[in-house]
Amino acid sequence: MPDQVRHDEKRETRLHMTDKPTLDQWAAAAEKEVKGKDLTWRTPEGIDVKPLYTAEDVKTDPGLPGFAPFTRGVRASMFTGRPWTIRQYAGFSTAEESNAFYRRNLAAGQKGLSVAFDLATHRGYDSDHPRVVGDVGKAGVAIDSVEDMKILFDGIPLDQMSVSMTMNGAVIPILAFFIVAGEEQGVARSLLDGTIQNDILKEFMVRNTYIYPPEPSMRIISDIFGYTSREMPKFNSISISGYHMQEAGATQVQELAFTIADGIEYVKYGVASGLDIDKFAGRLSFFFAIGMNFFMEAAKLRAARVLWHRAMTKLGAQSERSKMLRTHCQTSGVSLTEQDPYNNVIRTTIEAMAAMLGGTQSLHTNALDEAIALPTDFSARIARNTQIIIQEETGMCNVVDPLGGSYYVEALTQELVDKAQAIIDRVEAEGGMAKAVAAGWPKAMIEEAAAARQARVDRGDDVIVGVNKYRLKDEDLLETLEVDNTKVREAQVARINKVKASRDEAACQAALGALRKAAAAPQSIETNLLAHAVDAARARATLGEISAAMEEAFDRYATVPTPVKGVYAAPYKDDGRWQQVVDGVKAVERRLGRAPKLLIAKMGQDGHDRGANVIASAFGDMGFDVVSGPLFQTPEETVVLALESGVDAVGASSLAAGHKTLIPELIRGLKEAGRSDIKVIAGGVIPPQDYDYLRDAGVQGIYGPGSNVVECAADVLRLLGHNMPPLEDAA
């Protein structure tokens, strides 16, 4: 023992004698190991991430959870007291099928409902409208009346279940249906618990499922604030959404800044309509995307809480609840890949952990097959169990804010706060988010980021495992869920006809007339649009009728995309494959006497336009003459535009499963017009199982998720008759 004691004393003395290594010594050691390689990483947000962070990089005290500015969480106990709500976003086909799906999920451990509506519903059309033939029931559940809403929640007690509804354009009729469905279930509106998204500014920037112009759309939001603050104290009147911004290509700084700026604008409108800020601000919630930059996403949620507390203090809120940012999160859809799809389970798990460590209040985890289709029961179970396993097996919920105090995370949080605040300051200096959206610069900024990201992926600068690196030689087909659109639409039309035949027509028309009159009148408690829509819903007015009544006063809004220029091309300055395509475009131009001309078509009611805009930008940079068609076209309108524009090819972008209905109609229309020479190509979310169907219909090129845009352009040149060699042969 004495020898051992002497040995330990010598070791302790030796440790005390050793100087603490300095940062210079660390830098020298790292330099020796990597031999001059620069270890700093510049993120797409423009943040230079160092390879080592120390206490010197932490400039602010993050405080404690449950206390302002809530950097470390909105509750003192966070998940040690109660874990986040597992809330899976789902809905498809009919109300009956969605209801059965919800009940199975709730029995398996899901804690809250999050309803996905189909695109016809989003855009304010009943299922029998001719513009939505290919959309009914495809990307969500079709809801045409109170009867559909009652079926959707049959056997699900609305006084015990938190319900989130992702709805913006047709938010008035959908919320009215929900209120009346609750009443007829015996649940007073004061007991209804949940959230309506109700975030229209985001729609004008990225998702595009708007109906009315910006100004009346903002009135709708403040009318919902007023009604819910008076009548529905448990209900969150808005979910201010950054999710769709990141999905559209925004960097995390852009998503953070524009989401907070949207929230500021909504609060200002609420106050301007006569509401006390502390009467409604505490019921606002947020919705963020969680992508694959793990620490950035965790830091983003922490930064969001700091920024919102700062903004609400500046706006005059007195209640700490008004200054407390509460958020739902969803794992990224664009990070999911069609190729080697079981990798998506890993991606979703990583993203779910980032959301949890960032302090979310509820979470949806995407299913492994959602890059190409709606989730099956099999894939939804894996996605749901991802959250349950994190909660139940990992011990991650046993510590409040386990990343708090991390030198890197604290420094990154502050960097995000500073960069996002700079954008917010610009928005405020230019008159607020509504004016910024009208000016178009936030949308352009996001589209530039999307084009730059696509170029990095196509060049292999950003690695996506299974797509541009470690690609499988052969891919097995994944079993996916397919909705019979024709069958669903027929069932919905039959129910609409039954509702209209059995209602008191005079009472219904009187309620719609009152709503029409209120929409045309100045905003007041007496002309509250939601209150009048509730009356119309009770009288069994349909969603399309309620929307049309307001449209008479407000009009319907429409825009044409404007692709960004030069962003996709920038990284390809000295790239041989790129130059080969550019030379090919010039060769076709010499042969035709003009540049090859491509129409990018968005048919149906799908407003997600990231893919279409990236293709338009990239092909334009390569020298194609690109015509960007308006959103929400019918096949017939696309045929007319193709003929008027004199295009050589039409690129149909599909993200919402309407390709099997809409694209064959387009091809038939071109043939009937005597222009079967115009090539039709298809891109977007198209399951490989559908490729043969589309080829048989006459589609000549199909480019699914993960397709390299430069290679797609080379293929289009071949379709146009140019002898284009394989790009691998390029110098």
XYZ file of C-alpha atoms in Angstrom:
731
model
C 0.000 0.000 0.000
C 2.729 2.573 0.827
C 4.234 2.039 -2.635
C 0.831 2.623 -4.206
C 0.359 5.806 -2.181
C 3.769 7.116 -3.236
C 2.939 6.276 -6.878
C -0.367 8.215 -6.702
C 1.341 11.182 -5.029
C 3.983 11.301 -7.783
C 1.213 11.110 -10.465
C -0.760 13.933 -8.805
C 2.359 16.085 -8.539
C 3.113 15.447 -12.188
C -0.427 16.531 -13.180
C -0.150 19.745 -11.170
C 3.200 20.505 -12.760
C 1.799 20.115 -16.282
C 0.592 23.406 -17.735
C -2.910 23.543 -19.120
C -2.624 23.292 -22.926
C -3.301 26.538 -24.745
C -5.381 27.134 -27.835
C -2.170 27.749 -29.752
C -0.903 24.332 -28.691
C -4.176 22.743 -29.786
C -3.986 24.525 -33.149
C -0.429 23.266 -33.648
C -1.465 19.703 -32.820
C -4.459 19.872 -35.163
C -2.332 21.366 -37.947
C 0.112 18.489 -37.596
C -2.712 15.955 -37.863
C -4.503 17.422 -40.890
C -1.444 18.835 -42.662
C -2.748 22.274 -43.552
C -6.336 21.354 -44.335
C -8.800 24.116 -43.416
C -11.159 22.616 -40.831
C -13.583 25.551 -40.791
C -16.967 24.749 -42.333
C -19.072 27.500 -43.899
C -22.739 26.618 -43.643
C -25.368 27.657 -46.217
C -26.417 30.282 -43.663
C -22.986 31.920 -44.011
C -21.898 30.817 -40.551
C -18.249 29.807 -40.231
C -18.240 26.793 -37.911
C -14.893 26.318 -36.228
C -13.532 22.870 -35.392
C -13.211 23.780 -31.701
C -15.290 25.928 -29.351
C -14.304 27.026 -25.859
C -15.706 29.187 -23.086
C -14.291 32.209 -24.884
C -16.849 31.736 -27.676
C -19.834 31.984 -25.308
C -20.797 35.640 -25.001
C -24.212 35.380 -23.307
C -25.706 33.582 -20.315
C -28.529 31.299 -21.507
C -30.219 31.467 -18.119
C -32.427 28.695 -16.767
C -35.326 26.748 -18.282
C -38.732 28.250 -17.624
C -37.397 31.793 -17.233
C -37.100 34.686 -19.685
C -35.937 34.792 -22.416
C -36.645 31.023 -22.398
C -33.476 30.099 -24.286
C -33.341 26.782 -22.430
C -37.055 25.994 -22.659
C -40.485 27.366 -21.858
C -41.030 25.196 -18.774
C -38.750 24.758 -15.799
C -39.123 20.973 -15.834
C -39.438 20.526 -19.636
C -39.537 16.841 -20.571
C -38.609 15.631 -17.091
C -42.132 16.626 -16.071
C -43.979 15.767 -19.279
C -42.618 14.720 -22.665
C -43.581 16.479 -25.879
C -46.836 15.515 -27.618
C -46.506 12.848 -30.305
C -48.660 14.348 -33.038
C -48.613 12.595 -36.428
C -49.763 14.618 -39.461
C -52.134 12.448 -41.461
C -55.187 12.447 -43.656
C -56.059 10.946 -47.018
C -58.930 9.799 -49.170
C -62.297 10.065 -47.404
C -63.202 11.150 -43.884
C -64.104 7.517 -43.100
C -60.673 6.176 -44.079
C -58.821 8.973 -42.289
C -60.904 8.427 -39.143
C -60.009 4.726 -39.111
C -56.315 5.617 -39.576
C -56.455 8.127 -36.691
C -58.093 5.662 -34.349
C -55.482 2.997 -35.091
C -52.683 5.492 -34.429
C -54.220 6.738 -31.180
C -54.544 3.160 -29.955
C -50.856 2.630 -30.756
C -49.552 5.538 -28.667
C -50.127 8.744 -30.597
C -51.263 11.564 -28.269
C -52.704 14.228 -30.572
C -54.212 14.534 -34.041
C -52.786 16.615 -36.886
C -55.079 16.755 -39.891
C -53.867 16.912 -43.496
C -56.502 18.199 -45.931
C -56.522 17.571 -49.654
C -55.593 20.348 -52.054
C -59.138 20.954 -53.252
C -60.103 21.715 -49.651
C -57.057 23.953 -49.136
C -57.967 26.030 -52.157
C -61.628 26.470 -51.224
C -63.163 24.166 -53.821
C -65.792 21.511 -53.248
C -64.907 18.061 -54.566
C -67.351 18.439 -57.472
C -65.561 21.494 -58.905
C -64.103 20.877 -62.397
C -60.716 22.399 -61.461
C -59.965 19.723 -58.846
C -60.688 16.489 -60.704
C -57.166 15.145 -60.095
C -56.742 16.444 -56.535
C -59.621 15.075 -54.474
C -58.415 12.903 -51.587
C -54.866 12.580 -52.957
C -52.633 14.547 -50.577
C -54.996 14.716 -47.637
C -58.596 14.169 -46.640
C -61.434 15.756 -48.602
C -63.736 17.894 -46.425
C -66.746 19.471 -48.139
C -69.199 20.020 -45.274
C -69.886 19.625 -41.566
C -70.963 16.060 -42.307
C -67.427 15.187 -43.462
C -65.944 16.826 -40.363
C -68.272 14.861 -38.075
C -67.225 11.599 -39.733
C -63.552 12.578 -39.472
C -63.815 12.758 -35.658
C -66.368 10.028 -35.129
C -65.541 8.182 -31.899
C -62.809 10.703 -31.038
C -64.024 12.910 -28.141
C -63.166 16.500 -29.031
C -63.257 17.603 -25.380
C -60.365 15.197 -24.659
C -58.262 15.373 -27.832
C -55.913 18.116 -28.993
C -56.473 18.608 -32.723
C -54.068 20.452 -35.014
C -55.349 21.431 -38.455
C -52.985 22.496 -41.218
C -55.224 24.927 -43.032
C -54.646 28.449 -44.325
C -56.563 29.327 -47.496
C -59.939 27.830 -46.518
C -59.334 28.413 -42.817
C -62.725 30.060 -42.208
C -64.966 27.181 -43.402
C -62.700 24.476 -41.936
C -62.641 26.074 -38.474
C -66.371 26.684 -38.697
C -66.962 23.019 -39.530
C -64.768 21.983 -36.587
C -66.722 24.197 -34.190
C -70.099 22.896 -35.387
C -68.900 19.272 -35.406
C -67.881 19.768 -31.776
C -71.262 21.274 -30.898
C -73.089 18.367 -32.511
C -70.828 15.974 -30.602
C -71.941 17.747 -27.423
C -68.693 19.680 -26.886
C -68.917 23.416 -26.256
C -66.548 25.527 -28.331
C -64.947 26.774 -25.110
C -63.669 23.228 -24.492
C -62.161 22.661 -27.940
C -58.393 22.213 -27.701
C -55.897 22.397 -30.548
C -54.377 24.632 -33.195
C -55.319 25.985 -36.612
C -52.338 26.914 -38.791
C -53.943 30.108 -40.179
C -50.570 31.425 -41.466
C -51.254 33.106 -44.797
C -48.060 35.140 -45.195
C -46.088 31.908 -45.499
C -48.477 30.810 -48.245
C -47.687 33.894 -50.323
C -43.971 33.225 -49.849
C -43.612 29.494 -50.471
C -46.537 27.067 -50.254
C -49.117 28.958 -52.327
C -52.343 27.400 -51.037
C -53.881 30.872 -50.743
C -57.305 31.899 -52.024
C -57.699 35.640 -51.463
C -55.275 38.584 -51.856
C -52.995 39.506 -48.930
C -55.057 42.303 -47.360
C -58.382 40.427 -46.933
C -56.393 37.335 -45.959
C -54.895 39.293 -43.073
C -58.389 40.408 -42.065
C -59.427 36.741 -41.907
C -56.556 36.040 -39.516
C -57.425 38.867 -37.159
C -61.117 37.866 -37.241
C -60.064 34.382 -36.128
C -57.926 35.934 -33.370
C -60.913 37.929 -32.156
C -63.403 35.058 -32.255
C -61.157 32.492 -30.574
C -59.960 34.904 -27.876
C -63.614 35.521 -26.953
C -65.085 32.058 -27.514
C -62.321 29.422 -27.489
C -59.828 30.072 -24.661
C -58.091 26.667 -25.028
C -57.589 26.912 -28.779
C -54.421 28.193 -30.487
C -55.552 30.631 -33.162
C -52.458 30.447 -35.358
C -49.392 28.290 -35.918
C -46.787 30.567 -37.441
C -44.970 28.295 -39.800
C -41.363 28.247 -40.898
C -41.617 24.585 -41.887
C -42.679 25.211 -45.463
C -39.964 27.838 -45.888
C -37.195 25.343 -45.165
C -38.967 22.772 -47.334
C -38.975 25.358 -50.126
C -35.212 25.806 -49.773
C -34.733 28.453 -47.087
C -31.650 28.304 -44.930
C -32.215 27.957 -41.194
C -31.455 31.670 -40.709
C -34.031 32.625 -43.345
C -36.612 30.237 -41.889
C -36.004 31.633 -38.408
C -36.059 35.295 -39.412
C -39.085 35.212 -41.692
C -41.102 33.091 -39.261
C -40.512 35.498 -36.380
C -41.185 38.455 -38.710
C -44.483 36.834 -39.758
C -45.404 36.470 -36.087
C -44.650 40.150 -35.443
C -46.883 41.120 -38.367
C -49.788 38.983 -37.147
C -49.578 40.497 -33.662
C -49.594 43.990 -35.143
C -52.716 43.187 -37.183
C -54.416 41.737 -34.113
C -53.682 44.859 -32.070
C -54.761 47.106 -34.967
C -58.115 45.296 -35.090
C -58.733 46.296 -31.459
C -57.480 43.262 -29.538
C -55.459 43.503 -26.324
C -52.081 41.924 -27.099
C -52.099 39.876 -23.893
C -55.609 38.563 -24.641
C -54.523 36.652 -27.745
C -50.717 36.471 -27.955
C -50.510 33.672 -25.408
C -52.460 31.414 -27.787
C -50.065 31.862 -30.713
C -47.826 28.924 -31.546
C -45.064 28.212 -34.050
C -44.110 25.411 -36.431
C -40.533 24.723 -37.538
C -38.877 22.239 -39.852
C -36.061 20.105 -38.483
C -33.441 19.142 -41.055
C -30.194 17.226 -40.984
C -27.855 19.882 -39.529
C -28.312 18.486 -36.024
C -26.789 21.183 -33.824
C -28.003 24.004 -36.058
C -31.598 22.811 -35.675
C -31.373 22.485 -31.890
C -29.814 25.948 -31.686
C -32.480 27.357 -34.037
C -35.291 26.538 -31.610
C -33.337 28.102 -28.758
C -32.696 31.221 -30.866
C -36.377 31.414 -31.844
C -37.406 31.682 -28.201
C -34.909 34.492 -27.607
C -36.069 36.412 -30.685
C -39.774 36.051 -29.911
C -39.325 37.190 -26.302
C -37.404 40.211 -27.571
C -40.030 41.024 -30.229
C -43.033 40.684 -27.947
C -41.401 42.815 -25.279
C -40.846 45.502 -27.910
C -44.502 45.234 -29.022
C -45.669 45.964 -25.477
C -46.720 42.561 -24.153
C -46.792 42.454 -20.368
C -47.577 38.799 -19.698
C -44.631 36.413 -19.797
C -46.955 33.895 -21.459
C -47.354 36.297 -24.378
C -43.559 36.361 -24.792
C -43.135 32.586 -24.591
C -42.562 30.864 -27.944
C -44.173 27.436 -28.024
C -43.596 25.304 -31.084
C -44.557 22.189 -32.957
C -41.870 20.641 -35.146
C -41.843 18.226 -38.052
C -38.885 16.331 -39.405
C -37.823 17.342 -42.898
C -39.636 16.114 -45.966
C -36.964 17.255 -48.426
C -34.264 15.299 -46.575
C -36.156 12.092 -47.377
C -34.925 10.235 -50.431
C -36.618 7.941 -52.913
C -33.308 6.106 -53.308
C -32.372 3.580 -50.594
C -35.422 4.736 -48.578
C -34.661 2.837 -45.371
C -31.938 5.436 -44.805
C -34.874 7.771 -44.140
C -35.537 6.020 -40.814
C -32.066 7.108 -39.693
C -32.538 10.647 -40.985
C -35.864 11.034 -39.210
C -34.420 9.718 -35.946
C -31.564 12.237 -36.042
C -33.973 15.066 -36.810
C -36.377 13.982 -34.049
C -33.516 14.065 -31.531
C -32.569 17.576 -32.671
C -36.164 18.760 -32.150
C -36.270 17.172 -28.707
C -32.932 18.673 -27.668
C -34.087 22.052 -28.992
C -37.123 21.920 -26.699
C -40.154 21.396 -28.957
C -43.654 21.084 -27.479
C -44.939 18.584 -30.031
C -43.453 16.638 -32.909
C -44.375 14.852 -36.111
C -41.895 12.347 -37.520
C -42.077 11.669 -41.258
C -42.400 8.141 -42.574
C -39.691 6.505 -44.668
C -41.829 6.399 -47.835
C -43.016 10.021 -47.837
C -40.503 11.048 -50.496
C -42.772 9.339 -53.029
C -46.208 8.715 -51.475
C -48.489 8.975 -48.472
C -47.337 6.758 -45.581
C -48.594 3.231 -45.195
C -49.611 1.820 -41.807
C -46.234 0.033 -41.761
C -44.144 3.161 -42.331
C -46.323 5.336 -40.058
C -45.798 2.872 -37.206
C -42.009 3.137 -37.549
C -42.227 6.933 -37.629
C -44.441 7.053 -34.538
C -42.334 4.501 -32.656
C -39.242 6.615 -33.332
C -40.655 9.189 -30.916
C -41.895 6.629 -28.408
C -38.466 4.980 -28.269
C -36.734 8.319 -27.709
C -39.176 9.085 -24.895
C -39.237 5.658 -23.276
C -35.850 4.014 -23.863
C -33.053 6.564 -24.177
C -33.132 8.502 -20.903
C -32.997 11.729 -22.958
C -36.056 13.092 -21.147
C -34.446 12.809 -17.718
C -32.426 16.025 -17.995
C -33.709 19.507 -18.808
C -31.895 21.016 -21.824
C -28.948 18.615 -21.918
C -27.225 20.714 -24.607
C -27.330 23.830 -22.427
C -23.835 25.069 -21.691
C -22.294 23.420 -24.744
C -19.760 25.932 -26.029
C -20.706 25.168 -29.626
C -24.485 25.210 -29.122
C -24.446 28.425 -27.089
C -22.208 30.167 -29.630
C -24.337 28.869 -32.515
C -27.528 30.024 -30.794
C -26.161 33.542 -30.498
C -24.927 33.513 -34.111
C -28.428 32.547 -35.283
C -30.006 35.240 -33.115
C -27.725 37.908 -34.587
C -28.090 36.857 -38.229
C -31.866 36.415 -38.011
C -32.260 39.742 -36.192
C -30.492 41.499 -39.069
C -33.127 40.177 -41.516
C -35.973 41.001 -39.111
C -34.627 44.557 -38.812
C -34.683 44.893 -42.602
C -38.284 43.665 -42.709
C -39.326 46.162 -40.049
C -37.427 49.009 -41.725
C -39.327 48.325 -44.961
C -42.757 48.418 -43.340
C -43.336 44.905 -42.067
C -43.694 41.402 -43.433
C -46.853 41.997 -45.466
C -45.062 44.695 -47.474
C -41.926 42.551 -47.777
C -44.000 39.674 -49.137
C -45.706 42.013 -51.601
C -42.286 43.280 -52.715
C -41.195 39.665 -53.275
C -37.690 39.766 -51.847
C -38.161 37.100 -49.116
C -39.475 34.635 -51.724
C -36.575 35.474 -54.065
C -34.080 34.983 -51.238
C -35.508 31.528 -50.487
C -35.526 30.536 -54.172
C -31.878 31.560 -54.501
C -31.021 29.364 -51.509
C -32.973 26.452 -53.053
C -31.163 26.755 -56.391
C -27.788 26.961 -54.653
C -28.592 23.859 -52.577
C -29.623 21.885 -55.678
C -26.374 22.833 -57.411
C -24.342 21.673 -54.400
C -26.188 18.341 -54.375
C -25.848 17.833 -58.119
C -22.116 18.549 -57.945
C -21.678 16.269 -54.917
C -20.508 19.114 -52.673
C -23.377 18.288 -50.284
C -23.461 14.532 -49.727
C -26.765 12.650 -49.663
C -26.096 9.010 -48.887
C -27.700 6.727 -51.447
C -28.309 9.575 -53.907
C -25.039 11.229 -54.923
C -22.731 8.947 -52.931
C -22.870 5.254 -51.965
C -25.667 4.735 -54.512
C -27.115 1.245 -54.740
C -26.676 -0.499 -58.080
C -30.223 -1.889 -57.942
C -33.179 -0.459 -56.029
C -36.058 -2.575 -54.744
C -39.520 -1.097 -55.211
C -41.119 0.066 -51.978
C -44.768 -0.759 -51.367
C -46.628 2.542 -51.256
C -50.133 3.741 -50.485
C -52.227 4.758 -53.483
C -55.558 6.551 -53.307
C -58.245 5.817 -55.909
C -58.963 9.427 -56.791
C -61.965 8.633 -58.995
C -63.658 6.542 -56.309
C -63.053 9.160 -53.612
C -64.356 11.971 -55.785
C -67.518 10.066 -56.676
C -68.203 9.393 -52.987
C -67.635 13.043 -52.077
C -69.876 14.327 -54.858
C -72.637 11.963 -53.720
C -72.364 13.272 -50.140
C -72.399 16.912 -51.315
C -75.564 16.234 -53.281
C -77.156 14.524 -50.266
C -76.280 17.449 -47.951
C -77.705 19.991 -50.388
C -80.873 17.957 -50.919
C -81.602 17.604 -47.188
C -80.798 21.099 -45.915
C -83.132 24.052 -45.415
C -82.151 25.875 -48.581
C -83.642 29.220 -47.576
C -81.814 29.210 -44.237
C -78.573 28.216 -45.924
C -78.785 30.969 -48.534
C -79.677 33.516 -45.848
C -76.565 32.546 -43.865
C -74.388 32.735 -46.975
C -75.894 36.135 -47.790
C -75.046 37.402 -44.308
C -71.475 36.159 -44.727
C -71.235 37.819 -48.158
C -72.472 41.094 -46.658
C -70.028 40.864 -43.727
C -67.095 40.292 -46.079
C -67.988 43.445 -48.018
C -68.374 45.515 -44.831
C -65.650 47.054 -42.630
C -64.147 44.785 -39.991
C -65.967 44.722 -36.645
C -67.304 42.276 -34.052
C -70.648 42.303 -35.912
C -68.983 41.459 -39.252
C -66.659 38.768 -37.874
C -66.256 36.325 -40.738
C -65.777 33.219 -38.593
C -68.955 33.914 -36.610
C -70.970 34.223 -39.830
C -69.296 31.112 -41.294
C -70.295 29.101 -38.205
C -73.911 30.060 -38.906
C -73.518 29.018 -42.531
C -71.898 25.735 -41.523
C -74.814 24.947 -39.186
C -77.130 25.545 -42.129
C -75.065 22.996 -44.088
C -73.385 25.381 -46.513
C -70.462 23.639 -48.173
C -66.816 24.656 -48.046
C -66.944 25.830 -51.650
C -70.058 27.920 -51.018
C -68.584 29.603 -47.938
C -65.334 30.317 -49.785
C -67.174 31.641 -52.833
C -69.276 33.980 -50.674
C -66.109 35.682 -49.412
C -64.506 35.540 -52.864
C -67.263 37.774 -54.204
C -65.983 40.530 -51.920
C -62.276 39.676 -51.892
C -61.557 38.187 -55.366
C -59.239 35.207 -55.956
C -55.484 35.784 -55.951
C -53.040 34.463 -58.555
C -49.350 34.907 -59.417
C -46.888 33.656 -62.032
C -43.496 32.313 -60.793
C -40.365 34.305 -61.623
C -37.279 32.029 -61.601
C -34.029 33.351 -60.170
C -31.054 33.655 -62.513
C -27.374 32.781 -62.227
C -27.541 31.085 -58.819
C -27.543 27.474 -60.043
C -24.839 28.196 -62.620
C -22.407 29.867 -60.223
C -20.697 26.723 -58.818
C -20.350 25.210 -62.313
C -17.928 27.795 -63.690
C -15.181 25.270 -64.565
C -17.286 22.087 -64.684
C -16.880 19.989 -67.854
C -20.270 18.263 -67.578
C -22.025 21.594 -67.287
C -20.151 22.977 -70.272
C -21.110 19.962 -72.351
C -24.793 20.649 -71.718
C -24.382 24.359 -72.439
C -22.663 23.462 -75.735
C -25.499 21.053 -76.515
C -28.090 23.789 -75.963
C -26.146 26.076 -78.327
C -26.007 23.312 -80.956
C -29.801 22.903 -80.793
C -30.151 26.679 -81.000
C -28.079 26.744 -84.189
C -30.221 23.988 -85.707
C -33.573 25.537 -84.755
C -32.572 29.155 -85.186
C -33.637 29.769 -81.586
C -33.015 28.351 -78.126
C -34.891 25.144 -77.220
C -38.063 26.190 -75.421
C -39.461 24.464 -72.311
C -42.741 25.133 -70.493
C -42.671 24.336 -66.775
C -46.276 23.442 -65.921
C -47.905 23.215 -62.488
C -51.269 21.539 -62.978
C -53.848 20.894 -60.296
C -54.070 22.650 -56.954
C -50.586 21.767 -55.683
C -48.823 25.009 -54.792
C -45.454 23.552 -53.765
C -43.228 25.072 -56.424
C -39.667 24.520 -55.175
C -38.932 21.804 -57.742
C -40.532 23.668 -60.617
C -38.676 26.882 -59.770
C -35.314 25.128 -59.371
C -35.730 23.415 -62.756
C -36.778 26.674 -64.395
C -33.767 28.473 -62.897
C -31.254 25.741 -63.765
C -32.484 25.183 -67.326
C -32.545 28.941 -67.868
C -28.932 29.169 -66.686
C -28.023 26.420 -69.183
C -29.438 28.441 -72.065
C -32.946 27.014 -72.495
C -35.766 29.457 -73.178
C -37.979 28.705 -70.175
C -41.647 29.628 -69.794
C -42.885 29.343 -66.206
C -46.602 28.627 -66.282
C -49.010 29.967 -63.669
C -49.830 27.819 -60.660
C -53.057 25.806 -60.491
C -53.587 25.253 -64.222
C -55.887 22.660 -65.707
C -54.474 20.374 -68.428
C -56.596 22.270 -70.954
C -55.095 25.609 -69.915
C -51.592 24.124 -70.111
C -52.251 22.957 -73.679
C -53.323 26.469 -74.675
C -50.220 28.015 -73.056
C -47.922 25.469 -74.726
C -49.377 26.236 -78.148
C -49.320 30.000 -77.639
C -45.724 29.904 -76.363
C -44.430 27.704 -79.183
C -42.583 25.329 -76.859
C -40.679 22.189 -77.809
C -41.415 20.410 -74.543
C -43.628 20.632 -71.464
C -42.186 19.702 -68.084
C -45.034 18.741 -65.739
C -44.137 19.091 -62.069
C -46.031 16.790 -59.700
C -45.805 16.725 -55.914
C -49.284 15.722 -54.851
C -50.041 12.446 -56.623
C -52.129 13.985 -59.406
C -49.762 12.833 -62.145
C -51.800 9.786 -63.205
C -54.836 11.965 -63.855
C -53.477 15.304 -65.054
C -50.498 14.387 -67.251
C -52.390 11.923 -69.503
C -55.051 14.643 -69.972
C -52.321 17.064 -71.048
C -50.945 14.578 -73.602
C -54.418 13.905 -75.002
C -55.010 17.630 -75.339
C -51.782 18.150 -77.268
C -52.633 15.282 -79.615
C -56.130 16.631 -80.236
C -54.563 19.999 -81.081
C -52.331 18.286 -83.662
C -49.163 18.863 -81.630
C -48.100 15.421 -80.491
C -44.579 16.514 -81.478
C -44.376 18.561 -78.274
C -42.533 16.343 -75.817
C -44.005 15.844 -72.362
C -41.693 15.075 -69.480
C -42.586 14.634 -65.808
C -40.736 15.346 -62.579
C -41.302 15.421 -58.862
C -42.803 12.982 -56.388
C -43.675 10.084 -58.677
C -43.458 6.507 -57.347
C -41.377 4.233 -59.617
C -44.404 1.913 -59.830
C -46.146 4.622 -61.865
C -43.375 5.056 -64.450
C -44.708 2.435 -66.874
C -48.217 3.884 -66.630
C -46.905 7.340 -67.540
C -44.700 6.027 -70.347
C -47.667 4.148 -71.802
C -49.608 7.418 -71.680
C -46.889 9.110 -73.746
C -44.539 10.664 -71.185
C -41.043 10.639 -72.718
C -38.895 11.453 -69.711
C -39.482 10.875 -65.981
C -37.253 12.446 -63.328
C -38.043 11.484 -59.749
C -36.686 12.820 -56.445
C -32.888 12.945 -56.336
C -32.473 13.337 -60.105
C -29.379 15.282 -61.133
C -30.598 18.405 -62.939
C -27.609 18.627 -65.287
C -28.168 15.031 -66.372
C -31.886 15.757 -66.811
C -31.037 18.643 -69.137
C -28.750 16.403 -71.194
C -31.568 13.878 -71.489
C -34.023 16.566 -72.639
C -31.566 17.584 -75.359
C -31.521 13.970 -76.562
C -35.334 13.958 -76.642
C -35.165 17.066 -78.808
C -32.977 15.229 -81.324
C -29.513 16.341 -80.285
C -26.780 13.672 -80.381
C -25.749 14.164 -76.763
C -22.970 11.831 -75.544
C -23.016 10.535 -71.951
C -21.887 13.263 -69.575
C -19.320 10.912 -68.016
C -17.338 11.334 -71.246
C -17.022 15.071 -70.673
C -13.561 16.401 -69.974
